[in-house]
Amino acid sequence: MLLLTGNDAGALRRRIVHDPHAAALAQTFLDKAQGILSEPLMERRFETGRRVMLPTSRLMSDRVFLLGIAFFLTGGQIYRRRLIDEMLAVSAFPDWNEIHFLDTAEMLTAVAIGYDWCASLLTDSEKRVIGTAIMEFAMIPGLHALIDNSKWTRIPTNWNVVCSASLIIGALAVEKSSGDISAEVIEKASKAIRVGLSAYDGDGGWPEGISYWEYATRFAVLALAALESRDCTLLTINDFPALLKTWRFGRALTAPSGTAFDSGDSVAVTRRLPVYGWLAQKCGDVDAADWQWRAPGDLHPLDLLWFAPVPINHVDTRPRVEKFHGAGYATVTSRQGDTYLAIRGGSNSTNHAHLDLGTFILEYEGIRFVSDLGREDYAAPGYFKAETRFTYFLTQTRAHNTIHFAGHSQSLDASADFVERDNARQIACLIRDHDAPFDHVRAFSLSRDNSAIVVDRLSPAKKIAAPVEVIWNLHTQAEVSICETGLKLTLGGTTIQLAISHPPNATLTVSPVCELASSKPAFNRISLKLDAMSEVTIAAVFSTKPDHDAASDIASLERWLEELMQPALL
């Protein structure tokens, strides 16, 4: 069966007998599958404001996996019968919304897996109806896209991986009845997905951010597992070594609060990757097995199918600085794990990116004191068109925790690289923007008492004829008040101090972020504004100790920034 090899179903049943954790998971999924039996069959529904059918496709996926796992656990035909009825219901749709092929891809994956799992119970008529829907709604349009080299087949984004993976899975499901077409689809989709999977950097990072990392990785693994279950070696995990490491990206960008670094179009509460167990089995890393169960979010039937035993007395050994150079992300975590910085580098031209190089979030003890403002409504007119996307406030530099000049956003061509210092708790972001009047290097550090320090160094990139307005921004959901040592940020019953060292001509202001829609949470903006023609240094120190003296740490970072401002590096 697709995704299952050898005696996986039998092993699954034995697992719940011998492992209490597995037994508890199984009961949760059985209860959910039982609940589906009293729900109406699938109906075709679209997102509010967009002709996008993803909610329907994803609900179908949930039902396939829950009903399928319930059948494997119990042998109860009632679950497989209901799964067949669900597939017949979606096969009666007028289409699977081919115009937005992600909808088609997700529906195809769900139906193809369900079709394969229920094959022995299907009547000839049911096979014909479901098989026809798979072919006409998904496989044939997908094959045409592959033959025509449609845009998604040629670019390394989540679209490529999800669509290519789904076509591989669909072709494997119907290969007995449509061998020639299936063979052509598998050959062409396997070639296309290699382009998509090339987006993973050498450390397993994904440039589009954690939400789209989850999406791409979910489907990449489903396709590889499906091929493995058919003993097909056209694509294997060994062809993509970055995938063996990619679980670390999900762990690194998940903050202690359990929410993610929501840079770009990612969201703070993202879907949990349901294939952590498969990755843990393949890489053999005990940290990966541990993360399968520590990762926040709802567990999935695949967690039970690909069950990595819970490590006993495992100690989290994650590094204090993690860099994903190709993807453009870095994190700095204190030894105790209670202070966390996540930083965005990479390229502004990345799909789903905002113009936000150097932006960061900061958490103390699981409370996010420095936040991203989130993404725009996807139904906003022209949000995904290059000519209008960056007219929206939330995509602009001024909406992020970084510096902009004279009200202008960073350019689309701007990029940023990371440099780590030897002491392993300091990292710098070198921002390259040829349209900007200043070269900008930003250093981040955690001191030994877990104070977080952010130092910006600006140096004129060209001769400046008149003063340029420099605006340093930070956004927080905390209540902000003025104190003798600077500012107090209070949130969730915890207070931290923020002291900002800046040139004497700078003006510090605190105000609500008024550009947000009423449906968004309330944020305060802390801004530092000054006019500059020469070098500028701004240092921000976040500390839980009012009397913290960060002078030596700041001086150390400033000396380092002097070295990094050399033309050869910029």
Coordinates of C-alpha atoms in Angstrom, one line a residue:
M1 CA 0.0 0.0 0.0
L2 CA 1.1 3.6 -0.6
L3 CA 3.2 4.9 2.4
L4 CA 3.2 1.4 4.0
T5 CA 6.0 -1.0 3.5
G6 CA 6.3 -4.6 4.7
N7 CA 4.1 -5.4 7.7
D8 CA 3.5 -1.8 8.7
A9 CA -0.2 -2.3 9.4
G10 CA 0.6 -5.3 11.7
A11 CA 3.4 -3.4 13.4
L12 CA 1.0 -0.5 14.0
R13 CA -1.4 -2.8 15.9
R14 CA 1.4 -4.4 17.9
R15 CA 2.8 -0.9 18.8
I16 CA -0.4 0.2 20.5
V17 CA -0.4 -3.0 22.6
H18 CA 3.1 -2.5 23.9
D19 CA 3.5 1.3 24.0
P20 CA 1.2 3.4 26.2
H21 CA 2.0 6.6 24.3
A22 CA 1.1 5.0 21.0
A23 CA -2.1 3.5 22.6
A24 CA -3.2 7.0 23.7
L25 CA -2.5 8.4 20.3
A26 CA -4.5 5.6 18.6
Q27 CA -7.5 6.3 20.9
T28 CA -7.4 10.0 20.0
F29 CA -7.5 9.2 16.3
L30 CA -10.1 6.5 16.7
D31 CA -12.3 9.0 18.5
K32 CA -11.9 11.5 15.7
A33 CA -12.6 8.9 13.0
Q34 CA -15.7 8.0 14.9
G35 CA -16.8 11.6 14.9
I36 CA -16.5 11.8 11.1
L37 CA -19.1 9.0 10.8
S38 CA -21.8 11.4 12.0
E39 CA -20.7 14.4 9.8
P40 CA -22.1 15.2 6.4
L41 CA -20.0 13.9 3.4
M42 CA -17.5 16.3 1.8
E43 CA -18.9 19.4 0.2
R44 CA -17.1 21.8 -2.2
R45 CA -16.2 25.0 -0.5
F46 CA -13.9 27.9 -1.1
E47 CA -11.9 30.4 1.0
T48 CA -13.6 33.7 1.9
G49 CA -12.7 36.3 -0.7
R50 CA -10.7 33.9 -3.0
R51 CA -11.6 31.2 -5.5
V52 CA -9.4 28.8 -3.6
M53 CA -10.6 25.3 -2.6
L54 CA -7.8 24.5 -0.2
P55 CA -10.1 24.2 2.9
T56 CA -12.0 21.4 1.1
S57 CA -8.9 19.6 -0.1
R58 CA -7.3 19.7 3.4
L59 CA -10.5 18.5 5.1
M60 CA -10.5 15.6 2.7
S61 CA -6.9 14.8 3.6
D62 CA -7.7 14.8 7.3
R63 CA -10.6 12.4 6.7
V64 CA -8.6 10.1 4.5
F65 CA -5.8 9.7 7.1
L66 CA -8.1 9.4 10.1
L67 CA -10.5 6.9 8.5
G68 CA -7.6 5.0 7.0
I69 CA -5.6 4.7 10.3
A70 CA -8.8 3.7 12.1
F71 CA -9.3 0.8 9.6
F72 CA -5.6 -0.3 10.0
L73 CA -6.0 -0.2 13.8
T74 CA -9.3 -2.0 14.1
G75 CA -10.0 -3.7 10.8
G76 CA -13.5 -2.1 11.0
Q77 CA -15.0 -2.0 7.6
I78 CA -17.2 0.9 8.6
Y79 CA -14.2 3.3 8.4
R80 CA -13.1 2.1 5.0
R81 CA -16.7 2.2 3.8
R82 CA -17.0 5.8 4.9
L83 CA -13.7 6.6 3.2
I84 CA -15.0 5.3 0.0
D85 CA -18.2 7.4 0.3
E86 CA -16.0 10.5 0.9
M87 CA -14.1 9.7 -2.3
L88 CA -17.3 9.2 -4.3
A89 CA -18.5 12.6 -3.0
V90 CA -15.5 14.5 -4.1
S91 CA -15.4 12.6 -7.4
A92 CA -18.9 14.0 -8.0
F93 CA -17.6 17.6 -7.8
P94 CA -17.5 19.5 -11.1
D95 CA -13.7 19.7 -10.8
W96 CA -10.9 20.1 -8.3
N97 CA -10.3 23.7 -9.1
E98 CA -7.6 23.2 -11.7
I99 CA -7.2 26.9 -12.1
H100 CA -5.5 27.0 -8.6
F101 CA -3.5 23.8 -9.0
L102 CA -2.5 23.6 -5.4
D103 CA -6.2 22.8 -4.6
T104 CA -6.1 20.0 -7.2
A105 CA -2.8 18.7 -5.9
E106 CA -3.9 18.4 -2.3
M107 CA -7.2 16.7 -3.3
L108 CA -5.3 14.4 -5.6
T109 CA -2.9 13.3 -2.9
A110 CA -5.8 12.6 -0.5
V111 CA -7.9 10.7 -3.0
A112 CA -5.0 8.7 -4.4
I113 CA -4.0 7.5 -1.0
G114 CA -7.6 6.6 -0.1
Y115 CA -8.1 4.9 -3.4
D116 CA -5.0 2.8 -2.9
W117 CA -5.9 1.9 0.7
C118 CA -9.4 0.9 -0.2
A119 CA -8.6 -0.9 -3.4
S120 CA -9.7 -4.4 -2.3
L121 CA -13.1 -3.2 -1.1
L122 CA -14.0 -1.1 -4.2
T123 CA -16.5 -2.3 -6.7
D124 CA -15.7 -2.0 -10.4
S125 CA -18.1 0.9 -10.6
E126 CA -16.5 2.7 -7.7
K127 CA -13.1 2.2 -9.1
R128 CA -14.3 3.6 -12.4
V129 CA -15.9 6.7 -10.8
I130 CA -12.9 7.5 -8.5
G131 CA -10.3 6.6 -11.0
T132 CA -11.9 8.8 -13.7
A133 CA -12.0 11.8 -11.3
I134 CA -8.3 11.2 -10.5
M135 CA -7.4 11.2 -14.2
E136 CA -9.7 13.9 -15.5
F137 CA -9.6 16.4 -12.6
A138 CA -5.9 16.0 -11.8
M139 CA -3.6 13.7 -13.7
I140 CA -4.3 14.8 -17.2
P141 CA -4.2 18.6 -16.4
G142 CA -1.1 17.9 -14.4
L143 CA 0.6 16.0 -17.3
H144 CA -0.2 18.9 -19.6
A145 CA 1.4 21.3 -17.2
L146 CA 4.5 19.1 -17.0
I147 CA 4.7 18.8 -20.8
D148 CA 4.1 22.6 -21.3
N149 CA 6.8 23.4 -18.6
S150 CA 4.3 25.6 -16.7
K151 CA 5.8 28.1 -14.3
W152 CA 5.4 25.9 -11.2
T153 CA 7.4 23.1 -12.9
R154 CA 10.4 25.4 -13.4
I155 CA 10.8 27.3 -10.0
P156 CA 12.1 26.1 -6.6
T157 CA 9.1 26.9 -4.5
N158 CA 6.4 25.2 -2.5
W159 CA 4.2 25.1 -5.5
N160 CA 6.7 22.9 -7.4
V161 CA 7.1 20.4 -4.6
V162 CA 3.4 20.1 -3.7
C163 CA 2.2 19.8 -7.2
S164 CA 5.0 17.5 -8.4
A165 CA 4.7 15.3 -5.3
S166 CA 0.9 14.9 -5.7
L167 CA 1.2 13.9 -9.3
I168 CA 3.8 11.2 -8.4
I169 CA 1.4 9.9 -5.7
G170 CA -1.6 10.0 -8.0
A171 CA 0.3 8.2 -10.8
L172 CA 1.4 5.4 -8.3
A173 CA -2.2 5.0 -7.2
V174 CA -3.6 4.4 -10.7
E175 CA -0.6 2.9 -12.5
K176 CA -2.4 -0.5 -13.0
S177 CA -5.2 1.1 -14.9
S178 CA -3.3 3.8 -16.7
G179 CA 0.2 2.5 -17.0
D180 CA 1.5 4.6 -19.9
I181 CA 0.2 7.9 -18.5
S182 CA 1.3 7.1 -15.0
A183 CA 4.8 6.2 -16.2
E184 CA 5.1 9.5 -18.1
V185 CA 3.8 11.5 -15.2
I186 CA 6.2 9.9 -12.7
E187 CA 9.1 10.5 -15.0
K188 CA 8.3 14.1 -15.7
A189 CA 7.1 15.0 -12.1
S190 CA 10.3 13.4 -10.7
K191 CA 12.4 15.6 -12.9
A192 CA 10.4 18.7 -11.9
I193 CA 10.5 18.0 -8.2
R194 CA 14.2 18.0 -8.3
V195 CA 14.0 21.7 -9.2
G196 CA 11.7 22.3 -6.2
L197 CA 13.8 20.4 -3.7
S198 CA 16.9 22.4 -4.8
A199 CA 15.5 25.2 -2.7
Y200 CA 16.6 23.5 0.5
D201 CA 19.9 24.8 1.6
G202 CA 22.8 22.6 2.7
D203 CA 21.5 22.8 6.3
G204 CA 18.0 21.9 5.5
G205 CA 16.6 25.5 5.6
W206 CA 13.8 26.6 3.3
P207 CA 13.8 30.2 2.0
E208 CA 10.1 30.8 2.0
G209 CA 9.9 30.5 5.8
I210 CA 8.5 28.0 8.2
S211 CA 4.9 27.8 7.1
Y212 CA 5.9 27.1 3.5
W213 CA 8.7 24.8 4.7
E214 CA 6.1 22.7 6.5
Y215 CA 4.0 22.6 3.3
A216 CA 6.9 21.6 1.0
T217 CA 8.4 19.1 3.4
R218 CA 5.1 17.4 4.1
F219 CA 4.6 16.7 0.4
A220 CA 8.2 15.9 -0.4
V221 CA 8.2 13.2 2.2
L222 CA 4.8 11.8 1.1
A223 CA 6.1 11.4 -2.4
L224 CA 9.4 9.8 -1.3
A225 CA 7.5 7.4 1.1
A226 CA 5.0 6.5 -1.6
L227 CA 7.8 5.7 -4.1
E228 CA 9.6 3.7 -1.4
S229 CA 6.4 1.7 -0.7
R230 CA 6.4 0.7 -4.4
D231 CA 10.1 -0.2 -4.3
C232 CA 10.7 2.6 -6.8
T233 CA 14.2 4.1 -6.6
L234 CA 13.7 6.9 -9.1
L235 CA 13.8 9.3 -6.2
T236 CA 15.0 8.4 -2.7
I237 CA 15.9 10.4 0.4
N238 CA 19.6 9.7 -0.3
D239 CA 19.2 11.9 -3.4
F240 CA 18.4 14.9 -1.1
P241 CA 20.7 14.9 1.9
A242 CA 19.3 18.3 3.0
L243 CA 16.0 16.6 3.7
L244 CA 17.7 14.4 6.4
K245 CA 18.6 17.6 8.2
T246 CA 15.5 19.7 7.5
W247 CA 13.7 18.9 10.8
R248 CA 16.3 21.1 12.4
F249 CA 14.9 24.1 10.5
G250 CA 11.5 23.5 12.0
R251 CA 12.9 23.1 15.5
A252 CA 15.1 26.2 15.1
L253 CA 12.3 28.5 13.9
T254 CA 10.0 27.3 16.7
A255 CA 10.4 29.7 19.6
P256 CA 10.1 28.6 23.3
S257 CA 6.6 29.9 23.3
G258 CA 5.6 27.2 20.8
T259 CA 4.9 29.7 18.1
A260 CA 7.1 30.2 15.0
F261 CA 9.2 33.0 13.6
D262 CA 6.5 34.4 11.4
S263 CA 8.7 36.3 8.9
G264 CA 7.3 37.1 5.4
D265 CA 4.0 35.4 4.7
S266 CA 4.5 32.7 7.3
V267 CA 2.2 32.6 10.3
A268 CA 3.1 32.3 14.0
V269 CA 0.8 29.3 14.6
T270 CA 1.7 27.1 11.6
R271 CA 0.6 23.6 10.9
R272 CA 2.7 21.0 12.6
L273 CA 4.8 18.8 10.2
P274 CA 3.3 15.3 10.3
V275 CA 6.2 13.6 8.8
Y276 CA 8.8 14.2 11.6
G277 CA 8.7 10.5 12.4
W278 CA 9.6 9.4 8.9
L279 CA 12.5 11.9 8.9
A280 CA 13.6 10.7 12.3
Q281 CA 13.7 7.1 11.1
K282 CA 15.7 8.0 8.0
C283 CA 18.3 10.2 9.7
G284 CA 18.6 8.1 12.8
D285 CA 19.2 11.1 15.0
V286 CA 17.9 10.8 18.5
D287 CA 17.3 14.6 18.6
A288 CA 15.0 14.2 15.6
A289 CA 13.1 11.5 17.4
D290 CA 12.8 13.7 20.4
W291 CA 11.6 16.6 18.3
Q292 CA 8.8 14.6 16.8
W293 CA 7.1 14.7 20.2
R294 CA 8.3 18.1 21.4
A295 CA 7.2 20.0 18.3
P296 CA 4.0 22.0 19.1
G297 CA 0.7 21.5 17.2
D298 CA -1.8 18.8 16.6
L299 CA -0.5 15.2 16.2
H300 CA -1.4 13.4 13.0
P301 CA -2.2 9.8 12.1
L302 CA 1.2 9.7 10.3
D303 CA 2.9 10.3 13.7
L304 CA 1.5 6.9 14.7
L305 CA 2.3 5.2 11.4
W306 CA 5.9 6.6 11.5
F307 CA 6.4 6.4 15.2
A308 CA 9.8 7.2 16.7
P309 CA 10.0 5.9 20.3
V310 CA 10.2 8.7 22.8
P311 CA 13.9 9.0 24.0
I312 CA 14.3 8.4 27.7
N313 CA 15.9 11.1 29.7
H314 CA 17.0 12.9 26.5
V315 CA 18.8 16.2 26.9
D316 CA 18.2 18.8 24.2
T317 CA 21.5 19.4 22.5
R318 CA 20.5 22.1 20.1
P319 CA 23.3 24.6 19.3
R320 CA 23.0 28.1 20.7
V321 CA 23.5 29.6 17.3
E322 CA 21.9 28.0 14.2
K323 CA 22.4 29.4 10.7
F324 CA 20.6 28.5 7.5
H325 CA 22.7 30.5 5.1
G326 CA 21.0 29.6 1.9
A327 CA 17.5 30.0 3.3
G328 CA 18.4 33.3 5.1
Y329 CA 17.5 32.5 8.8
A330 CA 19.5 32.4 12.0
T331 CA 18.6 31.9 15.6
V332 CA 20.4 32.6 18.9
T333 CA 19.3 30.7 22.0
S334 CA 20.5 31.0 25.6
R335 CA 22.1 28.0 27.3
Q336 CA 18.9 27.5 29.4
G337 CA 16.7 28.0 26.3
D338 CA 14.7 30.8 28.0
T339 CA 16.0 33.6 25.8
Y340 CA 15.5 33.4 22.0
L341 CA 16.4 35.5 19.0
A342 CA 15.4 34.7 15.4
I343 CA 16.7 36.8 12.6
R344 CA 15.9 37.1 8.9
G345 CA 18.6 37.4 6.2
G346 CA 18.6 35.9 2.7
S347 CA 17.0 37.8 -0.2
N348 CA 14.1 40.1 -0.5
S349 CA 13.3 38.5 -3.9
T350 CA 12.4 35.2 -2.3
N351 CA 8.9 34.0 -2.9
H352 CA 6.6 35.0 0.0
A353 CA 9.3 37.4 1.5
H354 CA 8.7 40.9 2.8
L355 CA 11.2 43.7 2.5
D356 CA 12.6 43.0 6.0
L357 CA 16.2 42.0 6.0
G358 CA 17.7 42.2 9.5
T359 CA 14.3 42.0 11.2
F360 CA 14.1 39.8 14.3
I361 CA 11.9 38.5 17.1
L362 CA 12.8 38.2 20.7
E363 CA 11.4 36.0 23.5
Y364 CA 12.1 35.9 27.2
E365 CA 10.8 32.9 29.1
G366 CA 8.3 32.0 26.4
I367 CA 6.9 35.6 26.1
R368 CA 7.4 37.4 22.8
F369 CA 8.5 40.9 23.5
V370 CA 9.6 41.8 20.0
S371 CA 7.2 40.6 17.3
D372 CA 6.5 40.5 13.6
L373 CA 3.3 42.2 12.6
G374 CA 2.1 39.3 10.5
R375 CA 1.1 39.0 6.9
E376 CA -1.5 40.7 4.8
D377 CA -4.9 39.2 3.9
Y378 CA -4.3 36.9 1.0
A379 CA -7.6 38.1 -0.5
A380 CA -6.2 41.7 -0.7
P381 CA -6.3 42.8 -4.4
G382 CA -3.0 42.2 -6.2
Y383 CA -1.2 40.9 -3.1
F384 CA 0.6 38.3 -5.2
K385 CA 1.3 40.6 -8.1
A386 CA 4.9 42.0 -8.3
E387 CA 3.7 45.5 -9.2
T388 CA 1.3 45.9 -6.2
R389 CA 2.5 43.5 -3.5
F390 CA 4.8 46.0 -1.8
T391 CA 2.3 48.8 -1.8
Y392 CA 0.8 47.0 1.2
F393 CA 2.0 48.2 4.6
L394 CA 2.8 44.8 6.1
T395 CA 5.2 43.9 3.3
Q396 CA 7.2 47.2 3.6
T397 CA 10.4 47.7 5.6
R398 CA 8.7 50.2 8.0
A399 CA 6.5 47.4 9.2
H400 CA 9.4 45.4 10.5
N401 CA 12.0 45.5 13.3
T402 CA 14.8 46.9 11.3
I403 CA 16.1 50.3 9.8
H404 CA 14.8 52.2 6.8
F405 CA 15.9 55.4 5.3
A406 CA 13.8 58.4 4.5
G407 CA 10.6 56.3 4.5
H408 CA 11.9 54.1 1.7
S409 CA 11.7 50.3 1.8
Q410 CA 14.6 48.1 1.1
S411 CA 15.0 47.2 -2.6
L412 CA 13.7 43.9 -4.0
D413 CA 17.3 43.1 -5.0
A414 CA 18.7 43.5 -1.5
S415 CA 20.2 40.5 0.3
A416 CA 21.8 39.7 3.7
D417 CA 24.4 37.2 4.9
F418 CA 25.2 35.9 8.3
V419 CA 28.6 35.9 10.0
E420 CA 29.1 34.1 13.3
R421 CA 31.7 35.1 15.9
D422 CA 33.8 32.5 17.6
N423 CA 32.1 32.7 21.0
A424 CA 29.0 31.1 19.5
R425 CA 26.5 33.6 21.0
Q426 CA 27.1 36.4 18.6
I427 CA 26.0 36.7 15.0
A428 CA 25.9 39.5 12.5
C429 CA 23.7 40.2 9.6
L430 CA 25.4 42.0 6.6
I431 CA 22.7 43.8 4.7
R432 CA 23.5 44.6 1.1
D433 CA 21.2 47.1 -0.6
H434 CA 22.8 49.1 -3.4
D435 CA 19.8 51.5 -3.5
A436 CA 20.4 52.4 0.2
P437 CA 22.4 55.5 1.2
F438 CA 24.1 53.6 4.0
D439 CA 25.8 50.3 4.3
H440 CA 24.2 48.5 7.2
V441 CA 25.6 45.8 9.5
R442 CA 23.5 44.5 12.5
A443 CA 25.0 42.4 15.2
F444 CA 23.1 40.3 17.7
S445 CA 24.4 38.9 21.0
L446 CA 23.3 37.1 24.2
S447 CA 25.4 38.1 27.2
R448 CA 26.1 35.7 30.0
D449 CA 23.2 36.9 32.0
N450 CA 20.9 36.4 28.9
S451 CA 20.5 40.0 28.1
A452 CA 20.0 40.5 24.4
I453 CA 21.9 43.1 22.6
V454 CA 21.3 44.4 19.0
V455 CA 23.9 46.8 17.6
D456 CA 23.5 48.6 14.2
R457 CA 26.4 50.2 12.4
L458 CA 25.7 52.5 9.4
S459 CA 28.3 53.8 7.1
P460 CA 27.7 56.0 4.1
A461 CA 27.7 53.9 0.9
K462 CA 28.2 56.9 -1.2
K463 CA 28.8 60.6 -0.9
I464 CA 25.8 62.1 0.9
A465 CA 25.0 65.7 -0.1
A466 CA 22.2 66.3 2.5
P467 CA 21.2 64.6 5.8
V468 CA 19.2 61.4 5.4
E469 CA 16.4 60.5 7.8
V470 CA 17.3 57.2 9.5
I471 CA 14.4 55.4 11.2
W472 CA 15.0 52.5 13.6
N473 CA 11.8 50.5 14.4
L474 CA 10.7 47.9 16.9
H475 CA 7.3 46.4 17.3
T476 CA 5.9 44.9 20.5
Q477 CA 2.6 43.8 22.0
A478 CA 3.9 44.8 25.4
E479 CA 2.8 47.8 27.4
V480 CA 5.6 50.4 27.1
S481 CA 6.5 52.9 29.8
I482 CA 9.4 55.3 30.4
C483 CA 11.8 54.6 33.3
E484 CA 15.1 56.0 34.5
T485 CA 17.2 53.5 32.5
G486 CA 15.1 53.7 29.3
L487 CA 11.9 51.8 28.6
K488 CA 10.0 49.1 30.4
L489 CA 8.2 46.5 28.4
T490 CA 5.5 44.6 30.3
L491 CA 3.7 41.6 28.9
G492 CA 2.1 38.5 30.4
G493 CA 3.1 39.6 33.9
T494 CA 6.8 39.9 33.0
T495 CA 8.7 43.1 32.6
I496 CA 12.0 43.6 30.8
Q497 CA 14.1 46.7 30.4
L498 CA 15.0 48.3 27.0
A499 CA 17.9 50.7 26.9
I500 CA 18.8 52.3 23.6
S501 CA 22.2 54.0 23.1
H502 CA 22.0 56.4 20.1
P503 CA 23.4 59.7 18.7
P504 CA 22.4 62.8 20.6
N505 CA 20.3 64.2 17.8
A506 CA 18.0 61.2 17.7
T507 CA 14.3 61.3 18.8
L508 CA 12.7 58.3 20.6
T509 CA 8.9 57.9 20.3
V510 CA 6.4 55.2 21.4
S511 CA 3.0 55.0 19.6
P512 CA 0.4 52.5 18.6
V513 CA 0.7 50.9 15.2
C514 CA -2.2 52.6 13.5
E515 CA -1.8 51.1 10.0
L516 CA -3.1 47.7 11.0
A517 CA -6.6 46.4 10.2
S518 CA -9.0 46.2 13.1
S519 CA -8.9 42.4 12.9
K520 CA -5.2 42.4 13.8
P521 CA -3.9 42.4 17.4
A522 CA -2.7 45.7 18.9
F523 CA 1.0 46.6 18.7
N524 CA 3.1 49.4 19.9
R525 CA 5.9 50.8 17.8
I526 CA 9.2 52.1 19.4
S527 CA 10.9 54.4 16.9
L528 CA 14.2 56.2 16.9
K529 CA 14.6 58.9 14.2
L530 CA 17.6 61.0 13.3
D531 CA 19.2 62.8 10.4
A532 CA 22.6 61.5 9.4
M533 CA 25.3 62.1 6.9
S534 CA 28.1 60.1 8.5
E535 CA 28.6 56.9 10.5
V536 CA 25.9 56.0 13.0
T537 CA 25.8 53.4 15.8
I538 CA 22.6 52.4 17.6
A539 CA 22.7 49.8 20.4
A540 CA 19.6 48.3 22.0
V541 CA 19.9 46.2 25.2
F542 CA 17.0 44.0 26.4
S543 CA 17.4 42.8 30.0
T544 CA 15.5 41.5 32.9
K545 CA 17.9 43.2 35.3
P546 CA 17.4 47.0 35.8
D547 CA 21.0 47.5 36.8
H548 CA 22.5 45.6 33.9
D549 CA 25.7 47.1 32.5
A550 CA 26.2 46.2 28.9
A551 CA 28.9 48.7 28.1
S552 CA 31.6 46.1 27.6
D553 CA 29.4 43.8 25.5
I554 CA 28.4 46.8 23.3
A555 CA 32.0 47.9 22.9
S556 CA 33.0 44.3 21.9
L557 CA 30.2 44.2 19.2
E558 CA 31.2 47.7 17.9
R559 CA 34.8 46.6 17.4
W560 CA 33.5 43.5 15.6
L561 CA 31.2 45.6 13.4
E562 CA 34.2 47.8 12.5
E563 CA 35.9 44.7 11.1
L564 CA 32.7 43.7 9.2
M565 CA 32.3 47.1 7.6
Q566 CA 35.3 46.5 5.4
P567 CA 34.5 47.0 1.7
A568 CA 35.6 43.5 0.9
L569 CA 32.9 42.0 3.1
L570 CA 30.2 44.4 2.0

